[in-house]
mmCIF file of C-alpha atoms in Angstrom:
data_model
loop_
_atom_site.group_PDB
_atom_site.id
_atom_site.type_symbol
_atom_site.label_atom_id
_atom_site.label_comp_id
_atom_site.label_asym_id
_atom_site.label_seq_id
_atom_site.Cartn_x
_atom_site.Cartn_y
_atom_site.Cartn_z
ATOM 1 C CA GLY A 1 -96.298 -24.219 -62.245
ATOM 2 C CA GLN A 2 -94.227 -27.234 -61.010
ATOM 3 C CA GLN A 3 -90.757 -27.710 -62.356
ATOM 4 C CA VAL A 4 -88.306 -30.467 -61.968
ATOM 5 C CA MET A 5 -84.740 -29.754 -62.730
ATOM 6 C CA GLN A 6 -81.767 -32.200 -62.968
ATOM 7 C CA ILE A 7 -77.976 -31.643 -62.612
ATOM 8 C CA PRO A 8 -75.678 -32.150 -64.350
ATOM 9 C CA GLN A 9 -77.082 -31.939 -67.820
ATOM 10 C CA TYR A 10 -74.156 -34.083 -69.129
ATOM 11 C CA GLN A 11 -71.620 -36.177 -67.478
ATOM 12 C CA HIS A 12 -68.707 -37.987 -69.004
ATOM 13 C CA VAL A 13 -66.958 -40.525 -66.830
ATOM 14 C CA GLN A 14 -64.271 -43.214 -67.344
ATOM 15 C CA GLU A 15 -65.558 -46.639 -67.146
ATOM 16 C CA GLY A 16 -65.199 -47.862 -63.516
ATOM 17 C CA GLU A 17 -65.876 -44.332 -62.057
ATOM 18 C CA ASP A 18 -68.979 -43.339 -60.154
ATOM 19 C CA PHE A 19 -71.820 -41.151 -61.224
ATOM 20 C CA THR A 20 -74.559 -39.232 -59.576
ATOM 21 C CA THR A 21 -77.360 -37.264 -60.846
ATOM 22 C CA TYR A 22 -79.564 -35.016 -58.749
ATOM 23 C CA CYS A 23 -83.142 -34.120 -59.250
ATOM 24 C CA ASN A 24 -84.803 -31.054 -57.650
ATOM 25 C CA SER A 25 -88.443 -30.186 -57.675
ATOM 26 C CA SER A 26 -89.978 -26.630 -56.998
ATOM 27 C CA THR A 27 -92.888 -28.359 -55.166
ATOM 28 C CA THR A 28 -93.362 -31.177 -52.478
ATOM 29 C CA LEU A 29 -93.743 -34.437 -54.309
ATOM 30 C CA SER A 30 -95.982 -37.561 -53.562
ATOM 31 C CA ASN A 31 -93.548 -39.904 -55.078
ATOM 32 C CA ILE A 32 -90.832 -39.768 -57.629
ATOM 33 C CA GLN A 33 -89.832 -42.252 -60.569
ATOM 34 C CA TRP A 34 -86.623 -42.709 -62.266
ATOM 35 C CA TYR A 35 -86.406 -43.799 -65.857
ATOM 36 C CA LYS A 36 -83.435 -44.514 -68.277
ATOM 37 C CA GLN A 37 -83.475 -43.894 -71.925
ATOM 38 C CA ARG A 38 -80.835 -45.322 -74.222
ATOM 39 C CA PRO A 39 -79.768 -43.606 -77.343
ATOM 40 C CA GLY A 40 -82.539 -43.801 -79.998
ATOM 41 C CA GLY A 41 -84.686 -45.574 -77.517
ATOM 42 C CA HIS A 42 -87.737 -44.908 -75.034
ATOM 43 C CA PRO A 43 -87.754 -44.239 -71.386
ATOM 44 C CA VAL A 44 -87.417 -47.525 -69.359
ATOM 45 C CA PHE A 45 -88.831 -47.437 -65.748
ATOM 46 C CA LEU A 46 -86.190 -47.984 -63.086
ATOM 47 C CA ILE A 47 -87.662 -47.514 -59.787
ATOM 48 C CA GLN A 48 -90.264 -45.680 -57.709
ATOM 49 C CA LEU A 49 -89.633 -43.946 -54.388
ATOM 50 C CA VAL A 50 -92.561 -42.893 -52.193
ATOM 51 C CA LYS A 51 -91.376 -42.339 -48.451
ATOM 52 C CA SER A 52 -89.631 -39.418 -47.142
ATOM 53 C CA GLY A 53 -85.925 -40.251 -46.713
ATOM 54 C CA GLU A 54 -86.103 -43.489 -48.629
ATOM 55 C CA VAL A 55 -83.189 -45.325 -50.155
ATOM 56 C CA LYS A 56 -83.512 -48.249 -52.586
ATOM 57 C CA LYS A 57 -80.821 -50.188 -54.350
ATOM 58 C CA GLN A 58 -80.717 -52.095 -57.555
ATOM 59 C CA LYS A 59 -77.243 -53.908 -57.858
ATOM 60 C CA ARG A 60 -74.953 -50.936 -58.622
ATOM 61 C CA LEU A 61 -77.734 -48.142 -58.595
ATOM 62 C CA THR A 62 -78.598 -46.382 -55.485
ATOM 63 C CA PHE A 63 -81.756 -44.289 -55.466
ATOM 64 C CA GLN A 64 -82.621 -41.677 -52.658
ATOM 65 C CA PHE A 65 -85.610 -39.504 -51.910
ATOM 66 C CA GLY A 66 -85.050 -36.272 -49.831
ATOM 67 C CA GLU A 67 -86.572 -35.933 -46.198
ATOM 68 C CA ALA A 68 -88.599 -33.060 -47.605
ATOM 69 C CA LYS A 69 -89.691 -35.057 -50.666
ATOM 70 C CA LYS A 70 -88.472 -32.320 -52.943
ATOM 71 C CA ASN A 71 -85.153 -33.736 -54.158
ATOM 72 C CA SER A 72 -83.952 -37.112 -55.296
ATOM 73 C CA SER A 73 -80.691 -38.637 -56.386
ATOM 74 C CA LEU A 74 -79.350 -41.635 -58.542
ATOM 75 C CA HIS A 75 -75.962 -43.095 -57.950
ATOM 76 C CA ILE A 76 -74.172 -45.468 -60.064
ATOM 77 C CA THR A 77 -71.255 -47.144 -58.595
ATOM 78 C CA ALA A 78 -68.373 -48.430 -61.005
ATOM 79 C CA THR A 79 -70.038 -47.364 -64.212
ATOM 80 C CA GLN A 80 -70.108 -49.713 -67.094
ATOM 81 C CA THR A 81 -70.371 -48.883 -70.770
ATOM 82 C CA THR A 82 -74.030 -50.345 -70.568
ATOM 83 C CA ASP A 83 -74.966 -47.511 -68.222
ATOM 84 C CA VAL A 84 -74.800 -45.168 -71.267
ATOM 85 C CA GLY A 85 -77.955 -43.186 -71.699
ATOM 86 C CA THR A 86 -80.198 -40.381 -70.268
ATOM 87 C CA TYR A 87 -81.473 -40.616 -66.887
ATOM 88 C CA PHE A 88 -84.830 -38.893 -66.116
ATOM 89 C CA CYS A 89 -86.549 -38.342 -62.813
ATOM 90 C CA ALA A 90 -90.283 -37.852 -62.975
ATOM 91 C CA GLY A 91 -92.352 -36.438 -59.899
ATOM 92 C CA THR A 92 -95.914 -36.078 -59.249
ATOM 93 C CA SER A 93 -97.713 -34.086 -56.427
ATOM 94 C CA GLY A 94 -100.439 -36.481 -56.124
ATOM 95 C CA THR A 95 -102.156 -37.077 -59.418
ATOM 96 C CA TYR A 96 -101.247 -39.138 -62.432
ATOM 97 C CA LYS A 97 -99.524 -36.121 -63.907
ATOM 98 C CA TYR A 98 -95.725 -36.681 -63.798
ATOM 99 C CA ILE A 99 -93.502 -33.994 -64.653
ATOM 100 C CA PHE A 100 -90.209 -35.197 -66.009
ATOM 101 C CA GLY A 101 -86.845 -33.595 -65.124
ATOM 102 C CA THR A 102 -84.541 -32.177 -67.697
ATOM 103 C CA GLY A 103 -82.336 -35.325 -67.820
ATOM 104 C CA THR A 104 -78.785 -36.168 -67.292
ATOM 105 C CA ARG A 105 -76.950 -37.695 -70.202
ATOM 106 C CA LEU A 106 -74.174 -40.048 -69.308
ATOM 107 C CA LYS A 107 -71.411 -41.184 -71.389
ATOM 108 C CA VAL A 108 -69.057 -43.713 -70.283
ATOM 109 C CA LEU A 109 -65.645 -43.966 -71.771
ATOM 110 C CA ALA A 110 -63.996 -47.347 -72.068
ATOM 111 C CA ASP B 1 -94.270 -59.840 -73.541
ATOM 112 C CA ALA B 2 -96.805 -57.137 -73.310
ATOM 113 C CA ARG B 3 -95.709 -53.769 -74.671
ATOM 114 C CA VAL B 4 -97.030 -50.503 -75.923
ATOM 115 C CA THR B 5 -97.321 -50.250 -79.705
ATOM 116 C CA GLN B 6 -97.221 -47.053 -81.823
ATOM 117 C CA THR B 7 -97.554 -46.383 -85.267
ATOM 118 C CA PRO B 8 -96.127 -45.042 -87.511
ATOM 119 C CA ARG B 9 -92.667 -45.113 -86.151
ATOM 120 C CA HIS B 10 -91.696 -42.493 -88.618
ATOM 121 C CA LYS B 11 -93.473 -39.789 -90.359
ATOM 122 C CA VAL B 12 -92.383 -37.124 -92.741
ATOM 123 C CA THR B 13 -94.924 -34.602 -93.881
ATOM 124 C CA GLU B 14 -95.386 -31.108 -95.125
ATOM 125 C CA MET B 15 -96.499 -28.150 -93.174
ATOM 126 C CA GLY B 16 -100.257 -27.815 -93.130
ATOM 127 C CA GLN B 17 -100.816 -31.518 -93.417
ATOM 128 C CA GLU B 18 -102.839 -33.617 -90.948
ATOM 129 C CA VAL B 19 -100.959 -36.104 -88.934
ATOM 130 C CA THR B 20 -102.449 -38.941 -86.955
ATOM 131 C CA MET B 21 -100.423 -40.996 -84.509
ATOM 132 C CA ARG B 22 -101.887 -44.312 -82.923
ATOM 133 C CA CYS B 23 -101.008 -46.105 -79.732
ATOM 134 C CA GLN B 24 -102.163 -49.423 -78.388
ATOM 135 C CA PRO B 25 -101.612 -49.585 -74.621
ATOM 136 C CA ILE B 26 -100.890 -52.598 -72.777
ATOM 137 C CA LEU B 27 -104.028 -54.760 -72.251
ATOM 138 C CA GLY B 28 -105.729 -54.091 -68.782
ATOM 139 C CA HIS B 29 -103.759 -50.662 -68.198
ATOM 140 C CA ASN B 30 -106.463 -47.959 -67.558
ATOM 141 C CA THR B 31 -104.096 -44.906 -68.044
ATOM 142 C CA VAL B 32 -102.608 -43.406 -71.048
ATOM 143 C CA PHE B 33 -100.262 -40.680 -71.463
ATOM 144 C CA TRP B 34 -99.062 -38.721 -74.528
ATOM 145 C CA TYR B 35 -95.547 -37.127 -74.335
ATOM 146 C CA ARG B 36 -93.502 -35.122 -76.677
ATOM 147 C CA GLN B 37 -89.755 -35.168 -76.621
ATOM 148 C CA THR B 38 -87.553 -32.622 -78.174
ATOM 149 C CA MET B 39 -83.787 -31.542 -77.678
ATOM 150 C CA MET B 40 -84.987 -28.170 -76.339
ATOM 151 C CA GLN B 41 -87.948 -28.976 -74.261
ATOM 152 C CA GLY B 42 -87.254 -32.485 -73.108
ATOM 153 C CA LEU B 43 -90.142 -34.753 -72.253
ATOM 154 C CA GLU B 44 -93.344 -32.712 -72.104
ATOM 155 C CA LEU B 45 -96.690 -34.292 -71.079
ATOM 156 C CA LEU B 46 -99.233 -33.382 -73.623
ATOM 157 C CA ALA B 47 -102.293 -35.344 -72.226
ATOM 158 C CA TYR B 48 -103.441 -38.165 -70.167
ATOM 159 C CA PHE B 49 -106.505 -40.359 -69.914
ATOM 160 C CA ARG B 50 -107.761 -42.610 -67.238
ATOM 161 C CA ASN B 51 -110.364 -45.160 -68.176
ATOM 162 C CA ARG B 52 -110.676 -43.493 -71.679
ATOM 163 C CA ALA B 53 -111.853 -40.232 -70.047
ATOM 164 C CA PRO B 54 -109.256 -37.175 -70.718
ATOM 165 C CA LEU B 55 -108.074 -35.969 -67.146
ATOM 166 C CA ASP B 56 -105.565 -33.390 -68.447
ATOM 167 C CA ASP B 57 -104.482 -32.031 -71.877
ATOM 168 C CA SER B 58 -103.238 -28.670 -70.555
ATOM 169 C CA GLY B 59 -99.970 -29.377 -72.183
ATOM 170 C CA MET B 60 -101.467 -29.509 -75.658
ATOM 171 C CA PRO B 61 -101.790 -26.502 -77.991
ATOM 172 C CA LYS B 62 -105.667 -26.769 -78.249
ATOM 173 C CA ASP B 63 -105.996 -25.233 -81.626
ATOM 174 C CA ARG B 64 -104.159 -27.798 -83.532
ATOM 175 C CA PHE B 65 -103.814 -30.816 -81.337
ATOM 176 C CA SER B 66 -106.362 -33.468 -80.129
ATOM 177 C CA ALA B 67 -106.257 -36.578 -78.365
ATOM 178 C CA GLU B 68 -108.730 -39.220 -78.025
ATOM 179 C CA MET B 69 -109.513 -42.891 -76.888
ATOM 180 C CA PRO B 70 -112.208 -44.451 -79.242
ATOM 181 C CA ASP B 71 -111.822 -47.548 -77.173
ATOM 182 C CA ALA B 72 -109.668 -49.149 -74.466
ATOM 183 C CA THR B 73 -107.088 -50.552 -77.155
ATOM 184 C CA LEU B 74 -106.483 -47.403 -79.045
ATOM 185 C CA ALA B 75 -105.402 -43.933 -78.311
ATOM 186 C CA THR B 76 -104.715 -41.219 -81.017
ATOM 187 C CA LEU B 77 -103.073 -38.017 -81.038
ATOM 188 C CA LYS B 78 -104.056 -35.732 -84.204
ATOM 189 C CA ILE B 79 -102.175 -32.545 -85.284
ATOM 190 C CA GLN B 80 -104.083 -30.511 -88.024
ATOM 191 C CA PRO B 81 -102.558 -28.472 -89.356
ATOM 192 C CA SER B 82 -98.967 -29.413 -88.668
ATOM 193 C CA GLU B 83 -96.164 -27.030 -88.398
ATOM 194 C CA PRO B 84 -92.430 -27.568 -88.451
ATOM 195 C CA ARG B 85 -92.196 -26.615 -84.748
ATOM 196 C CA ASP B 86 -94.245 -29.813 -84.088
ATOM 197 C CA SER B 87 -91.251 -31.870 -85.246
ATOM 198 C CA ALA B 88 -90.482 -34.130 -82.348
ATOM 199 C CA VAL B 89 -90.665 -37.698 -81.119
ATOM 200 C CA TYR B 90 -94.011 -38.511 -79.680
ATOM 201 C CA PHE B 91 -94.376 -41.271 -76.958
ATOM 202 C CA CYS B 92 -97.432 -42.913 -75.784
ATOM 203 C CA ALA B 93 -97.188 -44.524 -72.299
ATOM 204 C CA SER B 94 -99.565 -46.603 -70.248
ATOM 205 C CA GLY B 95 -99.940 -47.607 -66.752
ATOM 206 C CA LEU B 96 -102.183 -49.100 -64.265
ATOM 207 C CA GLY B 97 -103.219 -46.285 -62.255
ATOM 208 C CA GLY B 98 -104.752 -47.019 -58.816
ATOM 209 C CA SER B 99 -104.382 -46.193 -55.132
ATOM 210 C CA SER B 100 -100.665 -46.486 -55.697
ATOM 211 C CA TYR B 101 -98.868 -44.994 -58.343
ATOM 212 C CA ASN B 102 -97.348 -47.392 -60.977
ATOM 213 C CA GLU B 103 -94.720 -47.385 -63.520
ATOM 214 C CA GLN B 104 -95.485 -45.958 -67.089
ATOM 215 C CA PHE B 105 -94.476 -48.259 -69.922
ATOM 216 C CA PHE B 106 -93.426 -46.282 -72.870
ATOM 217 C CA GLY B 107 -93.837 -47.176 -76.487
ATOM 218 C CA PRO B 108 -91.124 -46.861 -79.043
ATOM 219 C CA GLY B 109 -92.463 -43.449 -80.174
ATOM 220 C CA THR B 110 -93.291 -41.895 -83.277
ATOM 221 C CA ARG B 111 -90.662 -39.630 -84.928
ATOM 222 C CA LEU B 112 -92.504 -36.828 -86.623
ATOM 223 C CA THR B 113 -90.651 -34.499 -89.133
ATOM 224 C CA VAL B 114 -92.900 -31.588 -90.608
ATOM 225 C CA LEU B 115 -91.178 -29.765 -93.387
#
């Protein structure tokens, strides 16, 4: 079945450093979504990417969808303590069934 | 503002007992998802509904889990009998499915502990 892996599993950074998490799917995706889950909270939608090679920015966050639509990345510039949490990608091959990635837990040290 | 609600927020029960979790999707949303989150398995899709019809429940252990939508404002997930390995956080999410794929709005979750 379809699998979605994320690396790294954990990342500790000093406040102000950059952070990147990578998402890789075993199958070609129709679109990919990114979510953030704060400790003790629930996943919150960040963005959706649909087109091959698409790049979207939200303030300090940059999201990319690979040309082959099998991988994606999330890059945070100059991390802040408010960025702490687990970042998930979720991909679908064309149905409402989204497969969530394994997540990357980000810790930001002040 | 509109949000998904789930009850109960916490549930502690003993092995063998029946557990029912409820979810109220955002009004107007036509797609409902049930997820289970554990440290070991991450976020797993258990079932999803569109317009109250179950589209996929392949992620659910059929012998003990059941999911229903009695009406558009209520989704239920039932475990009978419960087992310690069912201990997890169960999230309900709703969305407005259509020709374009839209975000999923997650509820706060039900933290289930089966002793």
